[in-house]
C-alpha positions as a printed Julia matrix, in Angstrom:
478×3 Matrix{Float64}:
  -6.56   14.84   13.19
  -6.48   11.89   15.67
  -8.5     8.76   15.43
  -9.8     6.83   18.5
 -10.06    3.06   18.51
 -13.53    1.72   19.3
 -12.07   -0.3    22.23
 -10.65    2.71   23.92
 -13.08    5.72   24.56
 -11.26    7.2    27.52
  -8.01    9.16   27.59
  -5.7     9.96   30.51
  -5.99   13.51   31.97
  -2.5    14.6    32.31
  -3.32   16.93   35.16
  -4.86   14.11   37.17
  -1.45   12.73   38.2
  -0.23   15.86   39.94
  -0.14   15.42   43.57
  -0.23   18.28   46.06
   2.99   18.71   47.97
   1.2    18.38   51.27
  -0.72   15.11   50.41
   0.15   12.5    53.09
   1.82    9.21   51.78
  -0.93    6.61   51.3
  -0.55    3.41   53.22
   1.35    0.53   51.53
  -0.93   -1.11   48.97
  -0.95   -3.35   45.94
   1.49   -3.63   43.11
   0.4    -3.03   39.6
   2.78   -4.39   36.98
   2.91   -5.53   33.35
   4.45   -5.2    29.95
   4.03   -2.57   27.31
   4.31   -4.15   23.8
   4.76   -2.59   20.27
   2.23   -4.6    18.33
   3.75   -3.16   15.07
   7.43   -4.01   15.73
   6.48   -7.21   17.6
   8.7    -6.47   20.67
   8.55   -4.53   23.82
   8.05   -0.79   23.83
  10.89    0.86   25.66
  10.59    4.25   27.37
   6.73    4.33   27.56
   5.47    6.61   30.26
   2.96    4.41   32.2
   0.38    6.32   34.3
  -2.19    5.02   36.84
  -4.86    7.59   38.0
  -7.92    7.17   40.1
 -11.12    6.86   38.13
 -12.83    9.06   40.79
 -11.88   12.61   39.85
 -12.19   13.68   43.48
  -9.23   11.36   44.36
  -5.92   12.96   43.4
  -3.97    9.71   43.67
  -1.6     8.79   40.93
   1.54    6.79   39.98
   3.97    6.96   37.06
   6.68    4.57   35.75
   8.69    4.17   32.65
   8.94    0.95   30.83
  12.32   -0.58   30.85
  14.34   -2.35   28.14
  12.09   -5.33   28.21
   8.95   -3.18   28.22
   8.22   -4.0    31.88
   6.85   -1.51   34.44
   5.82   -1.56   38.07
   3.66    0.7    40.24
   3.72    0.14   43.95
   1.76    1.17   47.02
  -1.61    1.35   45.23
  -4.64    1.5    47.63
  -7.85   -0.42   47.01
 -10.07    1.36   44.32
 -10.92    1.9    40.73
  -8.26    3.17   38.4
  -7.35    4.04   34.79
  -4.14    2.76   33.49
  -2.48    3.96   30.27
   0.69    5.17   28.65
   2.22    7.9    26.53
   4.82    7.44   23.96
   5.98    9.37   20.81
   4.93    6.34   18.71
   1.31    7.11   19.6
   1.67   10.65   18.22
   3.33    9.28   15.04
   0.46    6.81   14.59
  -2.12    9.41   15.21
  -3.94    7.67   18.03
  -4.9     8.97   21.46
  -3.43    7.47   24.63
  -4.88    4.08   25.24
  -6.25    3.18   28.72
  -7.78    0.26   30.49
  -9.7    -0.1    33.91
  -7.86   -1.6    36.86
  -9.54   -2.55   40.15
  -7.53   -3.08   43.42
  -9.15   -5.23   46.02
  -7.61   -6.27   49.43
  -4.18   -5.03   48.27
  -3.78   -8.02   45.94
  -1.2    -7.52   43.03
  -2.61   -6.9    39.58
  -0.98   -7.88   36.19
  -2.14   -5.41   33.44
  -0.33   -5.44   30.13
  -0.64   -2.54   27.55
   0.04   -2.44   23.91
   0.09   -0.35   20.79
  -2.89   -1.42   18.67
  -2.27   -4.02   16.0
  -1.93   -3.03   12.4
  -5.37   -4.44   11.67
  -7.01   -2.32   14.28
  -5.04    0.69   13.15
  -6.31    0.22    9.6
  -9.83   -0.14   10.75
  -9.74    2.9    12.9
  -8.03    5.11   10.42
  -9.35    3.82    7.05
 -12.57    2.27    8.14
 -13.76   -1.31    7.69
 -13.15   -4.29   10.0
  -9.89   -5.07   11.64
  -9.5    -8.43    9.79
 -10.26   -6.87    6.39
  -7.22   -6.59    4.08
  -8.38   -4.19    1.47
  -5.0    -2.63    1.29
  -1.96   -1.39    3.32
  -1.79    1.75    5.54
   1.19    4.17    5.53
   1.22    6.77    8.43
   3.82    9.12    9.81
   4.65   12.6    10.68
   6.31   15.2     8.41
   8.7    17.52   10.19
  10.96   20.45    9.41
  14.55   19.08    9.16
  15.92   22.2    10.75
  14.06   22.29   14.18
  12.1    19.08   14.05
   8.85   20.96   14.37
   5.79   19.34   12.74
   5.27   20.55    9.16
   1.63   21.46    8.82
   0.04   21.55    5.33
   2.84   19.51    3.7
   2.04   17.24    0.75
   2.81   13.51    0.93
   2.87   11.51   -2.25
   3.2     7.76   -2.66
   3.59    5.96   -5.9
   4.06    2.41   -6.96
   4.13    0.1   -10.1
   1.13   -1.78  -11.46
   0.79   -3.93  -14.59
  -2.62   -4.25  -16.42
  -3.13   -7.11  -18.88
  -5.14   -5.93  -21.89
  -5.97   -7.29  -25.3
  -3.09   -5.03  -26.54
  -0.56   -6.47  -24.19
   0.97   -5.63  -20.79
   0.52   -1.97  -19.77
   2.66   -0.48  -17.06
   1.02    2.14  -14.79
   2.28    4.25  -11.95
  -0.7     4.98   -9.63
  -0.3     7.41   -6.81
  -1.96    8.75   -3.61
  -1.61   12.17   -2.13
  -2.23   13.3     1.48
  -1.95   16.61    3.32
  -0.65   16.73    6.76
  -2.64   18.16    9.64
  -1.53   20.79   12.23
   0.52   18.18   14.07
   2.22   17.08   10.85
   0.47   13.74   10.78
  -0.55   11.98    7.65
  -2.19    8.72    6.48
  -2.29    6.98    3.18
  -4.91    4.21    3.03
  -5.24    1.29    0.57
  -1.79    1.3    -0.89
  -0.71   -2.12   -2.11
   0.32   -4.79    0.36
   3.84   -6.23    0.58
   5.77   -4.39   -2.1
   8.1    -1.51   -2.94
   6.94    2.08   -3.27
   8.32    5.6    -3.27
   7.34    8.36   -0.76
   8.1    12.04   -1.09
   7.01   14.96    1.16
   7.21   18.66    0.14
   6.11   22.04    1.71
   6.74   25.22   -0.31
  10.37   25.04   -1.42
  11.35   22.33    1.05
  11.14   18.69    0.23
  12.57   15.19    0.92
  14.09   12.93   -1.76
  11.89   10.31   -3.35
  12.78    7.54   -0.96
  12.27    3.87   -1.56
  10.32    2.0     1.16
   9.02   -1.63    1.35
   5.53   -2.13    2.76
   5.62   -5.26    5.1
   3.29   -8.2     4.4
   1.14   -7.29    7.37
   0.12   -4.1     5.45
   1.28   -1.36    7.91
   4.16    1.08    7.56
   5.21    4.07    9.81
   7.77    6.48    8.43
   8.68    9.98    9.64
   9.88   12.4     6.91
  11.99   15.43    7.32
  11.58   18.26    4.71
  14.37   20.69    4.09
  15.84   22.93    1.5
  18.6    21.94   -1.03
  20.93   24.27   -2.85
  21.67   23.43   -6.35
  25.2    23.9    -7.69
  26.54   23.31  -11.14
  29.69   21.27  -11.41
  31.72   20.2   -14.48
  31.15   16.71  -15.57
  31.55   14.38  -18.62
  28.12   12.95  -18.65
  27.59   13.99  -22.19
  24.42   13.7   -24.18
  26.27   12.77  -27.29
  28.48    9.77  -28.21
  31.62   11.86  -27.56
  32.46   12.63  -23.95
  32.25   16.46  -24.16
  31.93   18.17  -20.71
  28.55   19.43  -19.78
  27.27   20.87  -16.53
  26.04   18.53  -13.82
  23.77   19.6   -10.97
  24.36   18.62   -7.41
  22.14   19.24   -4.34
  23.99   20.5    -1.26
  23.19   21.97    2.02
  24.37   22.49    5.65
  23.8    18.87    6.84
  26.32   16.47    8.24
  26.06   12.62    8.36
  28.49   10.04    9.55
  28.78    6.31    9.64
  30.88    3.19    9.17
  31.01    0.66    6.41
  32.03   -2.94    7.1
  31.85   -6.28    5.13
  29.68   -9.31    6.05
  32.52  -10.57    8.27
  32.5    -7.27   10.31
  35.84   -5.98    8.87
  36.02   -2.32    7.89
  35.99   -1.47    4.28
  38.26    1.39    3.37
  37.9     3.34    0.1
  34.08    2.69   -0.16
  32.2     5.53   -1.74
  29.39    7.02    0.3
  27.1     9.54   -1.34
  23.76   11.25   -1.2
  21.95   10.62   -4.47
  22.6    13.64   -6.63
  24.42   15.16   -3.71
  27.92   15.22   -2.06
  30.02   12.16   -1.65
  32.95   10.91    0.25
  35.29    7.8     0.87
  35.69    5.64    3.92
  39.04    5.72    5.74
  41.1     2.69    6.97
  38.6     2.16    9.72
  35.62    2.12    7.47
  34.49    5.44    8.94
  33.04    8.32    6.9
  31.68   11.84    7.36
  29.58   13.51    4.79
  29.67   17.3     4.75
  27.53   19.94    2.89
  24.63   17.46    2.59
  21.03   18.71    1.93
  19.08   18.45    5.15
  16.06   16.37    5.3
  15.08   12.73    4.33
  17.57   11.7     1.5
  18.71    8.52   -0.29
  22.1     7.35    0.7
  24.17    5.01   -1.58
  27.2     3.06   -0.45
  29.4     1.34   -3.05
  32.52   -0.6    -3.23
  34.11   -2.52   -6.11
  33.28   -6.27   -5.8
  30.33   -5.58   -3.29
  26.67   -5.29   -3.81
  25.62   -1.58   -3.58
  23.5    -0.52   -0.56
  20.71    2.17   -0.97
  18.69    3.26    1.85
  16.74    6.36    3.11
  18.45    8.37    5.86
  17.51   11.5     7.77
  20.04   14.27    7.61
  19.22   16.17   10.79
  20.91   17.38   13.81
  21.49   14.54   16.22
  21.07   11.82   13.62
  22.71    8.61   14.83
  25.69    7.12   12.79
  24.76    4.94    9.79
  26.12    1.36    9.95
  26.32   -0.5     6.6
  27.3    -3.99    5.97
  28.13   -4.86    2.35
  27.86   -8.33    0.96
  30.09   -9.57   -1.94
  28.56   -9.8    -5.35
  29.15  -13.52   -5.28
  27.45  -13.93   -1.98
  24.35  -12.15   -3.22
  24.21  -14.16   -6.44
  24.82  -17.48   -4.59
  21.92  -16.7    -2.25
  19.51  -16.18   -5.01
  20.64  -19.17   -6.96
  20.0   -21.37   -4.0
  16.52  -20.02   -3.76
  15.73  -19.95   -7.43
  17.95  -22.6    -8.84
  15.18  -24.36  -10.82
  13.68  -21.32  -12.45
  16.91  -19.55  -13.21
  18.44  -22.08  -15.58
  19.36  -20.73  -18.85
  17.37  -23.38  -20.79
  14.29  -22.41  -18.88
  14.81  -18.67  -19.1
  12.91  -18.07  -22.35
  16.03  -16.6   -23.95
  15.69  -18.44  -27.34
  11.93  -17.72  -27.58
  12.59  -13.91  -26.93
  15.47  -13.95  -29.38
  13.03  -14.94  -32.15
  10.08  -12.84  -31.13
  11.13   -9.86  -28.95
  12.22   -6.47  -30.25
  15.58   -6.46  -28.57
  19.3    -7.32  -29.39
  20.69  -10.73  -28.45
  24.18  -12.04  -28.16
  24.8   -15.67  -27.91
  27.97  -17.3   -26.31
  29.33  -17.82  -29.76
  28.84  -14.19  -30.8
  30.39  -13.02  -27.52
  33.49  -15.14  -28.3
  33.89  -13.59  -31.74
  34.11  -10.07  -30.07
  37.4   -11.26  -28.22
  36.59   -9.42  -25.0
  39.23   -9.45  -22.21
  36.64   -8.5   -19.49
  32.91   -8.54  -19.7
  32.55   -4.71  -20.04
  34.52   -4.96  -23.28
  31.47   -6.56  -24.87
  29.48   -3.36  -24.65
  32.22   -0.86  -25.75
  31.49   -1.17  -29.46
  27.83   -1.88  -29.26
  25.63    0.69  -31.0
  23.32    2.67  -28.51
  25.3     1.58  -25.47
  28.44    3.16  -23.89
  30.54    2.99  -20.83
  30.69    6.39  -19.09
  33.83    6.78  -16.84
  32.76   10.03  -15.37
  30.14    8.88  -12.79
  31.88    9.16   -9.35
  35.22    7.71  -10.44
  33.48    4.53  -11.7
  32.36    3.37  -15.16
  28.6     3.23  -15.58
  26.48    1.67  -18.25
  24.56    4.06  -20.44
  21.88    3.59  -23.12
  20.21    5.87  -25.51
  16.75    6.5   -24.19
  13.52    7.18  -26.06
  14.11   10.96  -25.9
  17.72   10.58  -27.37
  19.39   11.24  -24.02
  21.76    8.86  -22.31
  20.39    7.09  -19.25
  21.12    4.22  -16.83
  19.53    0.85  -17.75
  18.37   -1.79  -15.27
  21.01   -4.74  -15.26
  19.91   -8.33  -14.47
  22.09  -11.39  -13.84
  20.37  -14.7   -14.34
  16.91  -12.96  -14.01
  17.94  -11.17  -10.76
  17.87   -7.37  -10.68
  21.33   -6.05   -9.68
  20.87   -2.39   -8.53
  23.45    0.19   -9.15
  26.17   -1.97  -10.84
  29.26   -0.31  -12.34
  31.23   -1.96  -15.21
  33.98   -2.72  -12.71
  31.43   -4.68  -10.65
  30.3    -6.76  -13.55
  33.9    -7.56  -14.5
  34.37   -8.98  -11.01
  31.16  -10.98  -11.05
  31.42  -12.72  -14.33
  34.13  -13.41  -17.08
  33.21  -13.37  -20.8
  33.64  -17.14  -21.19
  31.07  -17.68  -18.39
  28.3   -15.81  -20.24
  25.67  -17.9   -22.17
  23.7   -14.97  -23.56
  22.89  -11.31  -23.3
  19.76   -9.42  -23.92
  19.59   -5.65  -24.54
  16.3    -3.73  -24.67
  15.48   -0.19  -25.25
  12.87    1.44  -22.99
  10.0     0.81  -25.36
  10.82   -2.9   -25.88
  11.5    -4.19  -22.3
   9.56   -7.33  -21.55
   7.17   -7.03  -18.58
   9.36   -9.25  -16.33
  12.32   -6.69  -16.64
  10.35   -3.44  -16.48
  10.93   -1.25  -13.43
   8.55    1.42  -12.12
  11.37    3.74  -11.51
  13.4     3.07  -14.68
  12.15    3.8   -18.1
  15.66    3.65  -19.75
  15.96    0.0   -20.86
  17.38   -3.22  -19.55
  20.52   -5.4   -20.04
  19.97   -9.15  -19.04
  23.09  -11.3   -18.66
  22.69  -15.12  -18.43
  25.7   -17.02  -17.05
  26.91  -20.54  -16.61
  27.04  -19.81  -12.8
  23.34  -19.8   -12.65
  22.68  -22.96  -14.59
């Protein structure tokens, strides 16, 4: 289903621009020029097909131009008269709006400047969700779901969005995960109205046995997000692994999702130098390593929209959604060092991240977690930071995860799972033990907090992680 904006009640008739072969060339006339802008990306719209047709249907006159890299277009030799000007672009289909038009009048062959634009996020929200354009009742997420194999629109697909909310009750802080569900139309289009503004959320699309991964997206502050999703099949294979569900590392099967997809890219550091040996993987899927030029190619990947993870020891991991489809462009990834990421946050949050203001001592006496002070850490005689956790009850280091050592905690169901790790109050996603050893040494630690899933304080809870949390406070952040 498409929605029309109140400002635009006319559409261009595609057949109106066709000119008969024997139509004589009109006399030289005026020039109609302008710029096509993308009001969502706040930049020029490249490749828009701009069309000018006579408003009088008896007149077969028409002109067509394509906007250039700056969004500019020009239509020449336009005789005096009344015309309709508009444009077509795949973005309009993705947004679910009709081609937008405006009136143009040519008089005495004088040139006319007529700019065009994709509607603003506010107008799109008003047109699709109802209400006034300036109202900010919630964000809007729109897009098209396509079949990853042939890019055809996927009609009748289910799109689910979910996010984290906290409710403050007399019993304390309650964590909820609300969700919205939409079904695509015949053109694969969907819209999710009134999702939270400016925050992280997860999207997933499915149709029959085909699906995407649960991808992480960030809704901009302006409250509008457009995202195409590709659904595809994934074969599940069982591979040997050592991610045991007991304290001993006994081999148990591990499931990987594979397919016929291919993806390639390059990994560099912040200085633009290639990173060799970085691990690139589809979450719960195949993995590979970068070569000396930082290049990588991933084979046997499940087709569709998936989550890609790039890791290298000493660098902050990168997670992003990617489309594993034929013709997908290369993925460029620039990794920042752990030190650079931490230094950036310390500059922004220096005053509120000091150890003495962290609330560590208060939680140590009131919270249902485990706490280690600097003195207790010193008594353990650790050589590297990860040694602190090797003999801790309910915590283990699992060396089986992708040739790296991951932190594991005993979850509420008794299974081992991966906790969230924080440094000086900052969430550090996807850290391995080797990364932590690079970031901080044992003598630089002021205190450690360890929480099981049921005891995690509200400020360290994650909507996508119910395993627990490890919070490390360092001298570096004081």
